[in-house]
């Protein structure tokens, strides 16, 4: 008894020691990321001691670790213990399938977020997981999204993600087959033509199958397709890739952006982040990732290169008390707290009872981009746009910014449908409630910011 | 230096001791819940050693602790450290507000789940949180959903939840005011009239305001309402409750169900669960909760009282090779792994080339309810319905069940939009792909199972 206790106690100690080692290792990795993020902030021309970004390195490291927690999850443990005996159909006098033998189980519309291995930005996934039980057993339904999530929380590429989920579920459940369908959406990179109206969202549909689902043209897939057809999924649109060699696809919009020479300290900083997450930064698909991430990040330098050309498109010709409004001016920005994108639309209204200058749409768009392409917070962006327009039109301005924040969706609290509106009002709009309400109620309803 | 280290080390030890105490206490509470759940299973007439439910007490205790983790969160800690300096509008020559002084910030469409304090079932919330900054500081946006979530993860009533979120944010941020709007949805209790088609979903709209938002009829609310109007929110529909006395409203559908005398061991078991979660089970609003929970749970007894009256509504008169189909037959069930509701629709198709018996809709609905009102898993439910119908119509049957599982949405993985389809097929349908596809593609698309 004594010796059992001793053994037991020794095991506990060993476990403690190994936990401590991994905690220590994680702590070293976290501080490597923090130093790397400081280098990135300096490279963007930021003052790293500014109050708003002083703790950004800490927050970014935390976000990266949360966002890649799948590397530290053992997927087979998730399934183990969640397999339940379940009878199949009584087939004594008839043919058919159902229950624990051959009855298709299909969990649809699982919202996931992953990190693009090509550019380190998060991408959205609508995930559908099906399997056909065998041997009179089924798996607890919640394990299907859990396994999918464990693989999503890594640096990924859509086809590889689908294959990994599929393989792990096949091994863990040992069913007749597993089928995975993923609808992936990637934020567009800003092009030189800033009027692109967020149209560049990249959508890709991939699938993966094992066992009876191995051949994607097999009839067995048709039940699945029938059950997701109304979700806009068309079999013919699914990218079919057979070999692993094809996986490093260039779906990521970073591939379309011209390469330039980036600051080697920043390139090195991004490499350090990748290594500190436990990835092999020399893996073929990751070698160019630092450069591709910088193609995104360098849009948000402190001193923006966008030229405002203020007087180009201001027309005099306002009618007394007319409200001019411009809805849905698209913007991109980068959250200064987490170095993650936020994006959406700006709505602008203004009037001047003394006769109003009208501002051309391209100037409004330039103003929005001028303040968007920086490390920002939405409250400041709103205020800055309002102040600038106010200086052009004489003080009566309302600005509403509606945005999705990747930092609230892809990590931490993970509230997928949430979005944030901020308002700044100046002059008449702050006292004339009727004018304000008229403008606010004129904002077109947008159900998705993802430009689909 | 030596003494500092010692102090430091003593503090660490103290923290460890207090952590251990709370871990020990939680472990005692968990096992109290496990014993209570065993009593509930026995009261339902279940064999607690059956493979599928052997670990249900463990899973239910875990689910309850996860679902009420808000009791163990310090809300002010969430906000602390996430207040950022942010300039307001430059008001030297003009009036207005924006940024860190008076610019409304409004996070919309935060998906939450809470536990109804009246009946212990989870209820859904669409939460909208607004505040007006003051003193040139704003709070990190993700803290707004975090605080809301901390209060949602408790036993709650909509108005109290709104008030608690509002008060905590007001104290933590000290802004000009906080406004909360909650859209809450509660699953209906099955009525005696089983044809109720899930129409009984209870929707309630509540709000709470502090500071400048204290008076709900004040103009200051109008900006908020304009910005959520297109989400179906109408100011006039908001329940206005001024006093705390009114809070114990009877929005919960359990109030509409007749009281009967329940097994005192089961009543006591539910009380134990409430106490073990750290709640005061003698709190006025909670005294009747065990009885109200049993009004739900006792629908799912092992031996269901529903009478099938098999031959009542079978008509002979089928045409050769005709497919009869009945879509959207509603069902309720209770997941045997987590004792949480799952619900949705059953789609049934059948034909018989020798001439088919047609089954009346009311019999199909009875069959669905007969197998739904038990502790179930969706795979088994699908199979049982298919087998029963097969015995009536001669073997050519397809059954699809589409369901939302509260256990996957309100706890653990928390995938709000996900839903699960299961299929059982018998006879011709298992070989005739064209017939199967025709039936599957005929299923009407349902975007929400919440009957709204």
mmCIF file of N, CA and C in Angstrom, chain A residues 77-82 84 142-143 146, chain B residues 26-41 48-67 115 273 276-277 335-340 407 411-412:
data_model
loop_
_atom_site.group_PDB
_atom_site.id
_atom_site.type_symbol
_atom_site.label_atom_id
_atom_site.label_comp_id
_atom_site.label_asym_id
_atom_site.label_seq_id
_atom_site.Cartn_x
_atom_site.Cartn_y
_atom_site.Cartn_z
ATOM 1 N N UNK A 77 -8.241 11.492 -28.287
ATOM 2 C CA UNK A 77 -8.806 11.579 -26.928
ATOM 3 C C UNK A 77 -10.220 12.145 -26.941
ATOM 4 N N UNK A 78 -10.484 13.062 -27.901
ATOM 5 C CA UNK A 78 -11.800 13.695 -27.947
ATOM 6 C C UNK A 78 -12.878 12.643 -28.217
ATOM 7 N N UNK A 79 -12.557 11.715 -29.116
ATOM 8 C CA UNK A 79 -13.567 10.722 -29.519
ATOM 9 C C UNK A 79 -13.674 9.582 -28.509
ATOM 10 N N UNK A 80 -12.516 9.235 -27.947
ATOM 11 C CA UNK A 80 -12.490 8.103 -27.018
ATOM 12 C C UNK A 80 -13.505 8.321 -25.899
ATOM 13 N N UNK A 81 -14.261 7.302 -25.591
ATOM 14 C CA UNK A 81 -15.235 7.426 -24.497
ATOM 15 C C UNK A 81 -16.545 8.026 -24.952
ATOM 16 N N UNK A 82 -16.647 8.409 -26.214
ATOM 17 C CA UNK A 82 -17.908 8.986 -26.686
ATOM 18 C C UNK A 82 -18.511 8.134 -27.795
ATOM 19 N N UNK A 84 -21.045 5.146 -28.587
ATOM 20 C CA UNK A 84 -22.167 4.519 -27.893
ATOM 21 C C UNK A 84 -22.738 3.386 -28.727
ATOM 22 N N UNK A 142 -21.569 15.943 -30.493
ATOM 23 C CA UNK A 142 -20.738 17.138 -30.279
ATOM 24 C C UNK A 142 -19.266 16.867 -30.572
ATOM 25 N N UNK A 143 -18.907 15.571 -30.676
ATOM 26 C CA UNK A 143 -17.501 15.269 -30.974
ATOM 27 C C UNK A 143 -17.147 15.644 -32.406
ATOM 28 N N UNK A 146 -16.148 19.174 -32.368
ATOM 29 C CA UNK A 146 -14.939 19.300 -31.550
ATOM 30 C C UNK A 146 -13.683 18.897 -32.320
ATOM 31 N N UNK B 26 -15.779 22.107 -5.317
ATOM 32 C CA UNK B 26 -16.447 21.874 -6.596
ATOM 33 C C UNK B 26 -16.633 20.380 -6.844
ATOM 34 N N UNK B 27 -15.623 19.611 -6.427
ATOM 35 C CA UNK B 27 -15.714 18.179 -6.652
ATOM 36 C C UNK B 27 -16.850 17.575 -5.817
ATOM 37 N N UNK B 28 -17.041 18.084 -4.577
ATOM 38 C CA UNK B 28 -18.175 17.621 -3.758
ATOM 39 C C UNK B 28 -19.497 18.002 -4.432
ATOM 40 N N UNK B 29 -19.581 19.243 -4.912
ATOM 41 C CA UNK B 29 -20.805 19.692 -5.569
ATOM 42 C C UNK B 29 -21.113 18.884 -6.824
ATOM 43 N N UNK B 30 -20.063 18.572 -7.568
ATOM 44 C CA UNK B 30 -20.271 17.778 -8.786
ATOM 45 C C UNK B 30 -20.825 16.422 -8.439
ATOM 46 N N UNK B 31 -20.267 15.794 -7.390
ATOM 47 C CA UNK B 31 -20.777 14.455 -7.130
ATOM 48 C C UNK B 31 -22.180 14.527 -6.537
ATOM 49 N N UNK B 32 -22.535 15.618 -5.833
ATOM 50 C CA UNK B 32 -23.941 15.772 -5.400
ATOM 51 C C UNK B 32 -24.860 15.809 -6.615
ATOM 52 N N UNK B 33 -24.443 16.557 -7.646
ATOM 53 C CA UNK B 33 -25.281 16.637 -8.853
ATOM 54 C C UNK B 33 -25.385 15.259 -9.513
ATOM 55 N N UNK B 34 -24.255 14.541 -9.543
ATOM 56 C CA UNK B 34 -24.291 13.217 -10.178
ATOM 57 C C UNK B 34 -25.295 12.294 -9.481
ATOM 58 N N UNK B 35 -25.291 12.317 -8.140
ATOM 59 C CA UNK B 35 -26.256 11.477 -7.418
ATOM 60 C C UNK B 35 -27.682 11.929 -7.703
ATOM 61 N N UNK B 36 -27.868 13.254 -7.757
ATOM 62 C CA UNK B 36 -29.207 13.791 -8.026
ATOM 63 C C UNK B 36 -29.689 13.355 -9.413
ATOM 64 N N UNK B 37 -28.773 13.373 -10.395
ATOM 65 C CA UNK B 37 -29.166 12.980 -11.752
ATOM 66 C C UNK B 37 -29.535 11.499 -11.796
ATOM 67 N N UNK B 38 -28.815 10.683 -11.019
ATOM 68 C CA UNK B 38 -29.182 9.255 -10.944
ATOM 69 C C UNK B 38 -30.613 9.099 -10.445
ATOM 70 N N UNK B 39 -30.965 9.884 -9.414
ATOM 71 C CA UNK B 39 -32.344 9.827 -8.905
ATOM 72 C C UNK B 39 -33.349 10.217 -9.990
ATOM 73 N N UNK B 40 -32.985 11.220 -10.781
ATOM 74 C CA UNK B 40 -33.897 11.639 -11.851
ATOM 75 C C UNK B 40 -34.061 10.535 -12.890
ATOM 76 N N UNK B 41 -32.949 9.895 -13.248
ATOM 77 C CA UNK B 41 -33.019 8.821 -14.253
ATOM 78 C C UNK B 41 -33.872 7.665 -13.730
ATOM 79 N N UNK B 48 -30.097 2.800 -14.913
ATOM 80 C CA UNK B 48 -28.948 3.717 -14.869
ATOM 81 C C UNK B 48 -27.640 3.054 -15.290
ATOM 82 N N UNK B 49 -27.667 1.718 -15.464
ATOM 83 C CA UNK B 49 -26.445 1.047 -15.919
ATOM 84 C C UNK B 49 -26.429 0.804 -17.427
ATOM 85 N N UNK B 50 -27.507 1.202 -18.084
ATOM 86 C CA UNK B 50 -27.531 1.082 -19.546
ATOM 87 C C UNK B 50 -26.362 1.879 -20.129
ATOM 88 N N UNK B 51 -25.710 1.277 -21.130
ATOM 89 C CA UNK B 51 -24.474 1.864 -21.688
ATOM 90 C C UNK B 51 -24.627 3.352 -22.053
ATOM 91 N N UNK B 52 -25.695 3.684 -22.774
ATOM 92 C CA UNK B 52 -25.879 5.056 -23.262
ATOM 93 C C UNK B 52 -26.005 6.092 -22.159
ATOM 94 N N UNK B 53 -26.534 5.684 -20.990
ATOM 95 C CA UNK B 53 -26.750 6.692 -19.947
ATOM 96 C C UNK B 53 -25.891 6.459 -18.697
ATOM 97 N N UNK B 54 -25.026 5.463 -18.754
ATOM 98 C CA UNK B 54 -24.177 5.171 -17.594
ATOM 99 C C UNK B 54 -23.405 6.413 -17.167
ATOM 100 N N UNK B 55 -22.867 7.160 -18.132
ATOM 101 C CA UNK B 55 -22.085 8.351 -17.782
ATOM 102 C C UNK B 55 -22.898 9.648 -17.852
ATOM 103 N N UNK B 56 -24.211 9.528 -18.038
ATOM 104 C CA UNK B 56 -25.039 10.734 -18.120
ATOM 105 C C UNK B 56 -24.930 11.607 -16.858
ATOM 106 N N UNK B 57 -24.950 11.016 -15.646
ATOM 107 C CA UNK B 57 -24.801 11.877 -14.450
ATOM 108 C C UNK B 57 -23.527 12.721 -14.502
ATOM 109 N N UNK B 58 -22.418 12.108 -14.926
ATOM 110 C CA UNK B 58 -21.161 12.846 -15.049
ATOM 111 C C UNK B 58 -21.300 13.981 -16.076
ATOM 112 N N UNK B 59 -21.907 13.635 -17.242
ATOM 113 C CA UNK B 59 -22.022 14.643 -18.305
ATOM 114 C C UNK B 59 -22.966 15.775 -17.920
ATOM 115 N N UNK B 60 -24.053 15.425 -17.223
ATOM 116 C CA UNK B 60 -25.007 16.469 -16.836
ATOM 117 C C UNK B 60 -24.360 17.420 -15.830
ATOM 118 N N UNK B 61 -23.611 16.852 -14.869
ATOM 119 C CA UNK B 61 -22.945 17.705 -13.876
ATOM 120 C C UNK B 61 -21.975 18.649 -14.579
ATOM 121 N N UNK B 62 -21.218 18.092 -15.537
ATOM 122 C CA UNK B 62 -20.253 18.908 -16.278
ATOM 123 C C UNK B 62 -20.983 20.017 -17.052
ATOM 124 N N UNK B 63 -22.075 19.642 -17.698
ATOM 125 C CA UNK B 63 -22.831 20.619 -18.493
ATOM 126 C C UNK B 63 -23.390 21.727 -17.600
ATOM 127 N N UNK B 64 -23.926 21.352 -16.432
ATOM 128 C CA UNK B 64 -24.459 22.372 -15.517
ATOM 129 C C UNK B 64 -23.347 23.307 -15.042
ATOM 130 N N UNK B 65 -22.176 22.739 -14.746
ATOM 131 C CA UNK B 65 -21.095 23.611 -14.278
ATOM 132 C C UNK B 65 -20.603 24.543 -15.378
ATOM 133 N N UNK B 66 -20.490 24.009 -16.590
ATOM 134 C CA UNK B 66 -20.104 24.878 -17.710
ATOM 135 C C UNK B 66 -21.153 25.945 -17.961
ATOM 136 N N UNK B 67 -22.408 25.531 -17.889
ATOM 137 C CA UNK B 67 -23.509 26.433 -18.201
ATOM 138 C C UNK B 67 -23.732 27.508 -17.149
ATOM 139 N N UNK B 115 -29.594 29.884 -18.610
ATOM 140 C CA UNK B 115 -30.502 28.897 -18.040
ATOM 141 C C UNK B 115 -31.677 29.630 -17.409
ATOM 142 N N UNK B 273 -29.452 19.949 -7.177
ATOM 143 C CA UNK B 273 -28.695 20.493 -8.317
ATOM 144 C C UNK B 273 -28.577 22.009 -8.181
ATOM 145 N N UNK B 276 -26.181 22.914 -5.455
ATOM 146 C CA UNK B 276 -24.796 22.555 -5.769
ATOM 147 C C UNK B 276 -24.163 23.507 -6.776
ATOM 148 N N UNK B 277 -24.996 24.227 -7.509
ATOM 149 C CA UNK B 277 -24.453 25.220 -8.450
ATOM 150 C C UNK B 277 -24.107 26.514 -7.725
ATOM 151 N N UNK B 335 -32.133 14.618 -25.018
ATOM 152 C CA UNK B 335 -30.882 13.900 -25.262
ATOM 153 C C UNK B 335 -30.514 13.063 -24.044
ATOM 154 N N UNK B 336 -30.342 11.767 -24.247
ATOM 155 C CA UNK B 336 -30.070 10.926 -23.079
ATOM 156 C C UNK B 336 -28.643 11.090 -22.562
ATOM 157 N N UNK B 337 -27.775 11.725 -23.343
ATOM 158 C CA UNK B 337 -26.404 11.929 -22.867
ATOM 159 C C UNK B 337 -26.279 13.138 -21.946
ATOM 160 N N UNK B 338 -27.103 14.159 -22.167
ATOM 161 C CA UNK B 338 -26.947 15.401 -21.383
ATOM 162 C C UNK B 338 -28.230 15.868 -20.712
ATOM 163 N N UNK B 339 -29.316 15.114 -20.846
ATOM 164 C CA UNK B 339 -30.632 15.556 -20.336
ATOM 165 C C UNK B 339 -30.972 16.969 -20.791
ATOM 166 N N UNK B 340 -30.723 17.256 -22.062
ATOM 167 C CA UNK B 340 -31.074 18.563 -22.619
ATOM 168 C C UNK B 340 -31.953 18.342 -23.847
ATOM 169 N N UNK B 407 -27.652 20.570 -26.446
ATOM 170 C CA UNK B 407 -26.379 20.180 -25.814
ATOM 171 C C UNK B 407 -25.178 20.626 -26.649
ATOM 172 N N UNK B 411 -23.929 24.641 -24.463
ATOM 173 C CA UNK B 411 -22.806 24.297 -23.610
ATOM 174 C C UNK B 411 -21.656 23.780 -24.489
ATOM 175 N N UNK B 412 -20.508 23.572 -23.821
ATOM 176 C CA UNK B 412 -19.390 22.930 -24.500
ATOM 177 C C UNK B 412 -18.986 23.645 -25.772
#
